[in-house]
JSON list of C-alpha atoms in Angstrom, two decimals:
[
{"chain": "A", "resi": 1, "resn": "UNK", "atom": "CA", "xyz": [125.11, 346.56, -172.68]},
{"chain": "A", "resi": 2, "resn": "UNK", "atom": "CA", "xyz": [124.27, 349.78, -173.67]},
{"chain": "A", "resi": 3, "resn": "UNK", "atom": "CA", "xyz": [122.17, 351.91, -171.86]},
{"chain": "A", "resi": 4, "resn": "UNK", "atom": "CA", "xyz": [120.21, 355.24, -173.12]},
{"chain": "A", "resi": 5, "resn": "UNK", "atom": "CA", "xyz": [121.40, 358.97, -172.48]},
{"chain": "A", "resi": 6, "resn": "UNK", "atom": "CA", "xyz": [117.75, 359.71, -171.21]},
{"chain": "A", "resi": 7, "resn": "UNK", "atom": "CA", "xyz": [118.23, 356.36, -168.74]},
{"chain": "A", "resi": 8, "resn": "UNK", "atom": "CA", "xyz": [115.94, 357.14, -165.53]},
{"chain": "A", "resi": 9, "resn": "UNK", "atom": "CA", "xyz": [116.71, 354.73, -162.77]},
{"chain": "A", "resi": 10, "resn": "UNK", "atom": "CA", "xyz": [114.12, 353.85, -160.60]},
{"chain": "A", "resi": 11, "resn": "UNK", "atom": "CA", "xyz": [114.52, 352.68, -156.77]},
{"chain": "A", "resi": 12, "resn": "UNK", "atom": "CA", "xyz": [111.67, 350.70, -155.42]},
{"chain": "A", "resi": 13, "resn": "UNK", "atom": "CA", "xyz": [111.11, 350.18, -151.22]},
{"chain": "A", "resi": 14, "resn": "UNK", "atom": "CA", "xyz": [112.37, 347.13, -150.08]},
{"chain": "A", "resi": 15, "resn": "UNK", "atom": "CA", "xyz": [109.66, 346.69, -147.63]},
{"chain": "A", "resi": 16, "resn": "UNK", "atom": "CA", "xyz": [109.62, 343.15, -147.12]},
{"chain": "A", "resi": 17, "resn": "UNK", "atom": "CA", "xyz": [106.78, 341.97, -145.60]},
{"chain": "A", "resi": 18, "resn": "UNK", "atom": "CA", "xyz": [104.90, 344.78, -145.94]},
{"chain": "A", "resi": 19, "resn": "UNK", "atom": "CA", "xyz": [101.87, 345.14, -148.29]},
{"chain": "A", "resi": 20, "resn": "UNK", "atom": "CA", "xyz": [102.70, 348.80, -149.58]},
{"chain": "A", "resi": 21, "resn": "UNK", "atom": "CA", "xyz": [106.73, 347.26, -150.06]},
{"chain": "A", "resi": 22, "resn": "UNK", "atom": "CA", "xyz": [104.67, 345.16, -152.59]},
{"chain": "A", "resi": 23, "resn": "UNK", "atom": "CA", "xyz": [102.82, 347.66, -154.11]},
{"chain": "A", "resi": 24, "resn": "UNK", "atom": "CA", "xyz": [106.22, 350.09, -154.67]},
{"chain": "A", "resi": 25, "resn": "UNK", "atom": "CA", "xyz": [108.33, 346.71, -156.04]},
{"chain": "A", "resi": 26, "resn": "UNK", "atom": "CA", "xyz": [105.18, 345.51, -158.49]},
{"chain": "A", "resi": 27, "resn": "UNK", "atom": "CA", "xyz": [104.69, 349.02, -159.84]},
{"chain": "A", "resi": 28, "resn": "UNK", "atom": "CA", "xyz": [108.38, 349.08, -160.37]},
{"chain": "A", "resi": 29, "resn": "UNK", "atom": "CA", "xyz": [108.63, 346.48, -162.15]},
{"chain": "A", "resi": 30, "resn": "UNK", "atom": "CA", "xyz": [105.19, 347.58, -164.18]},
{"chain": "A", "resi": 31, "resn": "UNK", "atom": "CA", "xyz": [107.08, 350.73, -165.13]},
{"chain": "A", "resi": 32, "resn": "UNK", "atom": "CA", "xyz": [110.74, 349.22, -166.37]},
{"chain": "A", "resi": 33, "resn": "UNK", "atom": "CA", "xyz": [109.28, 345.74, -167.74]},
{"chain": "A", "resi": 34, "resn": "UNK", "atom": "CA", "xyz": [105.84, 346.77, -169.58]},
{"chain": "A", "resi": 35, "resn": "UNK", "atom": "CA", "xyz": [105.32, 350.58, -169.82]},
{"chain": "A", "resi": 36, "resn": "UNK", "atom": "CA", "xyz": [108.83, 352.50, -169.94]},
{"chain": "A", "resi": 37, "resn": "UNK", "atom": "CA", "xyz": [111.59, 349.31, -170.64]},
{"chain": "A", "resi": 38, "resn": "UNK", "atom": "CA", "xyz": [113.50, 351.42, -173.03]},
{"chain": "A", "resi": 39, "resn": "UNK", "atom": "CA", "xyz": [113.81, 353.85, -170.94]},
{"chain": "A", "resi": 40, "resn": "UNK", "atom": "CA", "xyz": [114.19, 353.26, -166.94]},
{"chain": "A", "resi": 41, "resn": "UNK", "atom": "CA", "xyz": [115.91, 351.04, -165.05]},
{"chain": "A", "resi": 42, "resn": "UNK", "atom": "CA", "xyz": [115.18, 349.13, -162.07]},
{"chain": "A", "resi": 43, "resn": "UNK", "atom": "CA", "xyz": [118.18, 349.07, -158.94]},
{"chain": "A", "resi": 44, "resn": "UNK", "atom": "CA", "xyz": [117.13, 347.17, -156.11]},
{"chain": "A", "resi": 45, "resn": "UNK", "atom": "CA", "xyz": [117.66, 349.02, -152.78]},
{"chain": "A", "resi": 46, "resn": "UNK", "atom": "CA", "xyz": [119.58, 346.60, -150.79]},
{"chain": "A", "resi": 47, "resn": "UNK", "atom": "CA", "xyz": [122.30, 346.35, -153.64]},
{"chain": "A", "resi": 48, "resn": "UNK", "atom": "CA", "xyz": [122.68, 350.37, -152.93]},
{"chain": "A", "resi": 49, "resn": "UNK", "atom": "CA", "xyz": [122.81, 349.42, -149.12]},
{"chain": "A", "resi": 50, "resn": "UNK", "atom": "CA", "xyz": [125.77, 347.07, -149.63]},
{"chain": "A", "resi": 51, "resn": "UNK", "atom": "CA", "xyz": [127.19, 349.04, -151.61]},
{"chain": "A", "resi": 52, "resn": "UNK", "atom": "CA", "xyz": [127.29, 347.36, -154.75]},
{"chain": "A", "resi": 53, "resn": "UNK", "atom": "CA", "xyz": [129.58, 349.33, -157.48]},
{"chain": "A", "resi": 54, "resn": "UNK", "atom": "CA", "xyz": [127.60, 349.26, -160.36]},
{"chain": "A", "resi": 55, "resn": "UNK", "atom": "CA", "xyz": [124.33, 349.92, -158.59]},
{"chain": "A", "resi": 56, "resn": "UNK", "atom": "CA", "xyz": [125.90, 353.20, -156.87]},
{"chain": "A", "resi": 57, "resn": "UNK", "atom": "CA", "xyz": [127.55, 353.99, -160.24]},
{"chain": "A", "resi": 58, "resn": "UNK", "atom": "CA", "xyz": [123.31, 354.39, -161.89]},
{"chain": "A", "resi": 59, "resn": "UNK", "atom": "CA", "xyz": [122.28, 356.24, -159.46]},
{"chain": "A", "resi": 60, "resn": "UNK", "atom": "CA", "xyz": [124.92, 358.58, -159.85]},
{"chain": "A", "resi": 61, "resn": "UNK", "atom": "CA", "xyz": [125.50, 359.17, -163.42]},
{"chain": "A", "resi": 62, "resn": "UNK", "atom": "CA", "xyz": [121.54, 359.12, -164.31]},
{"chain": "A", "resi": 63, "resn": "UNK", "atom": "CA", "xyz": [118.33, 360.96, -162.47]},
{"chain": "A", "resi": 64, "resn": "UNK", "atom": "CA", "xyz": [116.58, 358.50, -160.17]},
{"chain": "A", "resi": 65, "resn": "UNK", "atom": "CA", "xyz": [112.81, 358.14, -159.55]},
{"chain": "A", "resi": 66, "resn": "UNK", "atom": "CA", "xyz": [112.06, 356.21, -155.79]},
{"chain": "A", "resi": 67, "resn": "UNK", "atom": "CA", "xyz": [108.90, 354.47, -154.87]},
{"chain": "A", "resi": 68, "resn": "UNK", "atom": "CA", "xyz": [108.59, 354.46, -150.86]},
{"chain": "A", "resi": 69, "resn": "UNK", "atom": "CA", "xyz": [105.93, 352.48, -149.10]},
{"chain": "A", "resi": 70, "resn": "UNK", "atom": "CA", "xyz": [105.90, 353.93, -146.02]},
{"chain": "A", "resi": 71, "resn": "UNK", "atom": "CA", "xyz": [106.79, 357.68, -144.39]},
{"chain": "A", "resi": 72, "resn": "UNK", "atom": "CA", "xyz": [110.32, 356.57, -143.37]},
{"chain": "A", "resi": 73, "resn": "UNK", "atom": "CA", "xyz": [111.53, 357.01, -147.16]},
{"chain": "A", "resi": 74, "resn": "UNK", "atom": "CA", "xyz": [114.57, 354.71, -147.21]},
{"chain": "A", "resi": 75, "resn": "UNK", "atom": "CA", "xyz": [114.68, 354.33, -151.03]},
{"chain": "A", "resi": 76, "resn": "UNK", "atom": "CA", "xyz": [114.60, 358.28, -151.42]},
{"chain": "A", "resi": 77, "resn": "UNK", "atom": "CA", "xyz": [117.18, 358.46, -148.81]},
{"chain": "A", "resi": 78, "resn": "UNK", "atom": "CA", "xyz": [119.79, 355.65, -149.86]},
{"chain": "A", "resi": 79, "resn": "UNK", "atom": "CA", "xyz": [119.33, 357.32, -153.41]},
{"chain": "A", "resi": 80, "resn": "UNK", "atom": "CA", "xyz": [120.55, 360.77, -152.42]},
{"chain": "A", "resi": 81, "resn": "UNK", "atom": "CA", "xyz": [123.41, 359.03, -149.65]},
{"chain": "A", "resi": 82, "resn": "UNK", "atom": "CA", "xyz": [124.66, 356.87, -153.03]},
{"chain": "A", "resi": 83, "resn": "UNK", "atom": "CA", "xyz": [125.23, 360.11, -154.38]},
{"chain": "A", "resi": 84, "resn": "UNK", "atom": "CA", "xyz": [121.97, 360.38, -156.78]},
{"chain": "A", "resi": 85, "resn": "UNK", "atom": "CA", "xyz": [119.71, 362.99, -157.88]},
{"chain": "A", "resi": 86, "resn": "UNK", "atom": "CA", "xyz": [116.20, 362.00, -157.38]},
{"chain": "A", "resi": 87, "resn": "UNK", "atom": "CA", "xyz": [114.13, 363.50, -159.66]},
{"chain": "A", "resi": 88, "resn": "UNK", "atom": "CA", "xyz": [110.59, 362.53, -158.67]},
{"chain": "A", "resi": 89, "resn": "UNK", "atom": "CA", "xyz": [109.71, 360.46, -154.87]},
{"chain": "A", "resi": 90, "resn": "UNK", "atom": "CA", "xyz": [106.68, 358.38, -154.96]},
{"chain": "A", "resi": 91, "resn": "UNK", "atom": "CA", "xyz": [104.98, 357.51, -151.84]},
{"chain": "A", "resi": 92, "resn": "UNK", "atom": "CA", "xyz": [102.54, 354.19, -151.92]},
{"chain": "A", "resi": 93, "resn": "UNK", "atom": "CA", "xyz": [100.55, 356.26, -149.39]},
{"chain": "A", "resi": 94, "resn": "UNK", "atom": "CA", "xyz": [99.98, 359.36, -151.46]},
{"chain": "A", "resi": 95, "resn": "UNK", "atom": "CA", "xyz": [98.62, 357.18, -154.74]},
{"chain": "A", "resi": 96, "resn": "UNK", "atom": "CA", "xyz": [96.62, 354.96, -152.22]},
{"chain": "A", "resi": 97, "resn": "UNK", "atom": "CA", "xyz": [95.12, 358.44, -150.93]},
{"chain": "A", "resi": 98, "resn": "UNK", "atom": "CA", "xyz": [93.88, 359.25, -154.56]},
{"chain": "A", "resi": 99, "resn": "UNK", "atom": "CA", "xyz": [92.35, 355.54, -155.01]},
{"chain": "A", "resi": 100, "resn": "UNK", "atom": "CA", "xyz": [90.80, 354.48, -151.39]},
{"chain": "A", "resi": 101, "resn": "UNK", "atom": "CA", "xyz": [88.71, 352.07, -153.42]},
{"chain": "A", "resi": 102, "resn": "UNK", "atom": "CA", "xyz": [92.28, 349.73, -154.28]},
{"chain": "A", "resi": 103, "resn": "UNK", "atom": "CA", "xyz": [92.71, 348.48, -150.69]},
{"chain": "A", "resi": 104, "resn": "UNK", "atom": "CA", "xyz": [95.76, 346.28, -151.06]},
{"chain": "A", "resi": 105, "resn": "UNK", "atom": "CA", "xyz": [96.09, 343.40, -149.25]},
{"chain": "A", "resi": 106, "resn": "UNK", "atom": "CA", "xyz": [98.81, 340.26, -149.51]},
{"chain": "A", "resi": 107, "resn": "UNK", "atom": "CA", "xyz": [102.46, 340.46, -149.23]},
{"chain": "A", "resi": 108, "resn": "UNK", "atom": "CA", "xyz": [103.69, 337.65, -150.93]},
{"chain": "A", "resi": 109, "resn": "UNK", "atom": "CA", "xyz": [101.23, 337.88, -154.00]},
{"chain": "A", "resi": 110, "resn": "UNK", "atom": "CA", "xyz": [98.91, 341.24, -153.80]},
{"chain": "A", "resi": 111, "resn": "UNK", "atom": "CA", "xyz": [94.79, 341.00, -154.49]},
{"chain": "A", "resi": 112, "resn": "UNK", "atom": "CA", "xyz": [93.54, 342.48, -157.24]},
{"chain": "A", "resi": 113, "resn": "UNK", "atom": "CA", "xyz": [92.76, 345.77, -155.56]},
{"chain": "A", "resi": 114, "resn": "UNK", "atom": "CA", "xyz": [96.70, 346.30, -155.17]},
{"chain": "A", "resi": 115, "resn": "UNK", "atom": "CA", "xyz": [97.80, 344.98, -158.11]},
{"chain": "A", "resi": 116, "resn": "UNK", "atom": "CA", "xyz": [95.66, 347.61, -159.91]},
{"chain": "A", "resi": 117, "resn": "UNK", "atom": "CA", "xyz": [96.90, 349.89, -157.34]},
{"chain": "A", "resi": 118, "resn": "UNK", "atom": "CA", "xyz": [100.44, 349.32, -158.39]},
{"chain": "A", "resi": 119, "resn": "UNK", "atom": "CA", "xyz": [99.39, 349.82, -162.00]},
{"chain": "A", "resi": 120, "resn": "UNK", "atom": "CA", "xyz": [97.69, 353.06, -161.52]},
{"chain": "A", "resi": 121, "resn": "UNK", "atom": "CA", "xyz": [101.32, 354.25, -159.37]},
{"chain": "A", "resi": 122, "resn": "UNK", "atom": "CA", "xyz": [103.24, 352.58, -162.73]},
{"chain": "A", "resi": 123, "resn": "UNK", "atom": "CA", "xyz": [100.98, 354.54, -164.89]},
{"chain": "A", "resi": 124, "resn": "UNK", "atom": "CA", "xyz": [101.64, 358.08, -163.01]},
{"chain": "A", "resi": 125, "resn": "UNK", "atom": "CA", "xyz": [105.51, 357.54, -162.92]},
{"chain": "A", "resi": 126, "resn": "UNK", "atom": "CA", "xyz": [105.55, 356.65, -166.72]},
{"chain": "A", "resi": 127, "resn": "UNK", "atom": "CA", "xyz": [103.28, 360.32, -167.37]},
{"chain": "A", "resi": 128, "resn": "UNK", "atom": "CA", "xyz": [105.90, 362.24, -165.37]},
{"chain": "A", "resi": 129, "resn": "UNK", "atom": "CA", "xyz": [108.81, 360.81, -166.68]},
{"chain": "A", "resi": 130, "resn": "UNK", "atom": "CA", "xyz": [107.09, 361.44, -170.21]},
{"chain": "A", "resi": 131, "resn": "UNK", "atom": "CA", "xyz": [106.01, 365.19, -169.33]},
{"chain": "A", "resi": 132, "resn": "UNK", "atom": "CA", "xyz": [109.79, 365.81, -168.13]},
{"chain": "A", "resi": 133, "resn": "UNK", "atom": "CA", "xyz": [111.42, 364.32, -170.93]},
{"chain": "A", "resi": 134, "resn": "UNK", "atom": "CA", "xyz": [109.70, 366.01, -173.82]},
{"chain": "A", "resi": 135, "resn": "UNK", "atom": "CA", "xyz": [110.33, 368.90, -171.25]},
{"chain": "A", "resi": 136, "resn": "UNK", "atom": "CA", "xyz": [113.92, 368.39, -171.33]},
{"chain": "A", "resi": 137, "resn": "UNK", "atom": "CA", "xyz": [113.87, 367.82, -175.42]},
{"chain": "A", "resi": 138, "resn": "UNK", "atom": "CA", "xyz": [112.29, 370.89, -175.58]},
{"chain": "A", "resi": 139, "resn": "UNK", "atom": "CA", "xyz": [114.23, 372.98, -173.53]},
{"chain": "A", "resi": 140, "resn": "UNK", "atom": "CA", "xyz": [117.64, 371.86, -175.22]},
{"chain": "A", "resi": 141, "resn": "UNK", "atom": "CA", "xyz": [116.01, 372.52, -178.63]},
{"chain": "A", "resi": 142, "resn": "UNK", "atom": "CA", "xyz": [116.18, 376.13, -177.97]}
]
């Protein structure tokens, strides 16, 4: 499989159980499966816990975007221990802080309020990773 120079991995919270661990997975998946699946894609956290070779190997040869749920950061943190650069961390908190009117609620299937919440996150991620990499073209262009 081939994967793209401009490849941006992205690391979602593995808070299971937890309603904003279900917000950061569903907007991850938003981002590499519908808005940006040319050009991100998605390791889950636990294989970077165990260790797993190929996930370590992504998030060390391309720039990694995380998507925490909570204040503890774990997906942020594994990133950098795995030896990866992350280039932008997303808190659940900080989105739900600009949209107090998507009040997610469910764990195992979100309401509606936090599946648009996880679409408006999505939606932010795929604008920065756009901004940065016509950033990036630009800058080499020079």
């Amino acid at each position: 499989m081939s994967i793209p120079q401009e490849l941006v991995v992205v690391v979602p919270c593995s808070g299971i159980g937890k309603t904003f661990g279900t917000v950061s997975r569903e907007a991850a998946y938003e981002l590499c499966e519908d808005l940006r699946p040319g050009s991100t894609r998605l390791v889950a956290l636990a294989k970077l816990v165990l260790g797993d070779a190929g996930a370590r190997d992504l998030v060390a040869k391309h720039p990694a975007v995380t998507i925490d749920g909570c204040k503890q950061m774990c997906a942020a943190k594994m990133v950098k221990q795995s030896g990866g650069t992350v280039v932008r961390e997303v808190s659940v908190l900080d989105v739900f802080r600009r949209h107090k009117e998507l009040k997610p609620e469910g764990i195992a299937e979100l309401n509606e309020a936090g599946v648009k919440l996880a679409r408006a996150l999505a939606e932010e991620v795929a604008e920065s990773l756009d901004t940065t990499s016509k950033a990036t073209r630009g800058a080499s262009h020079d």
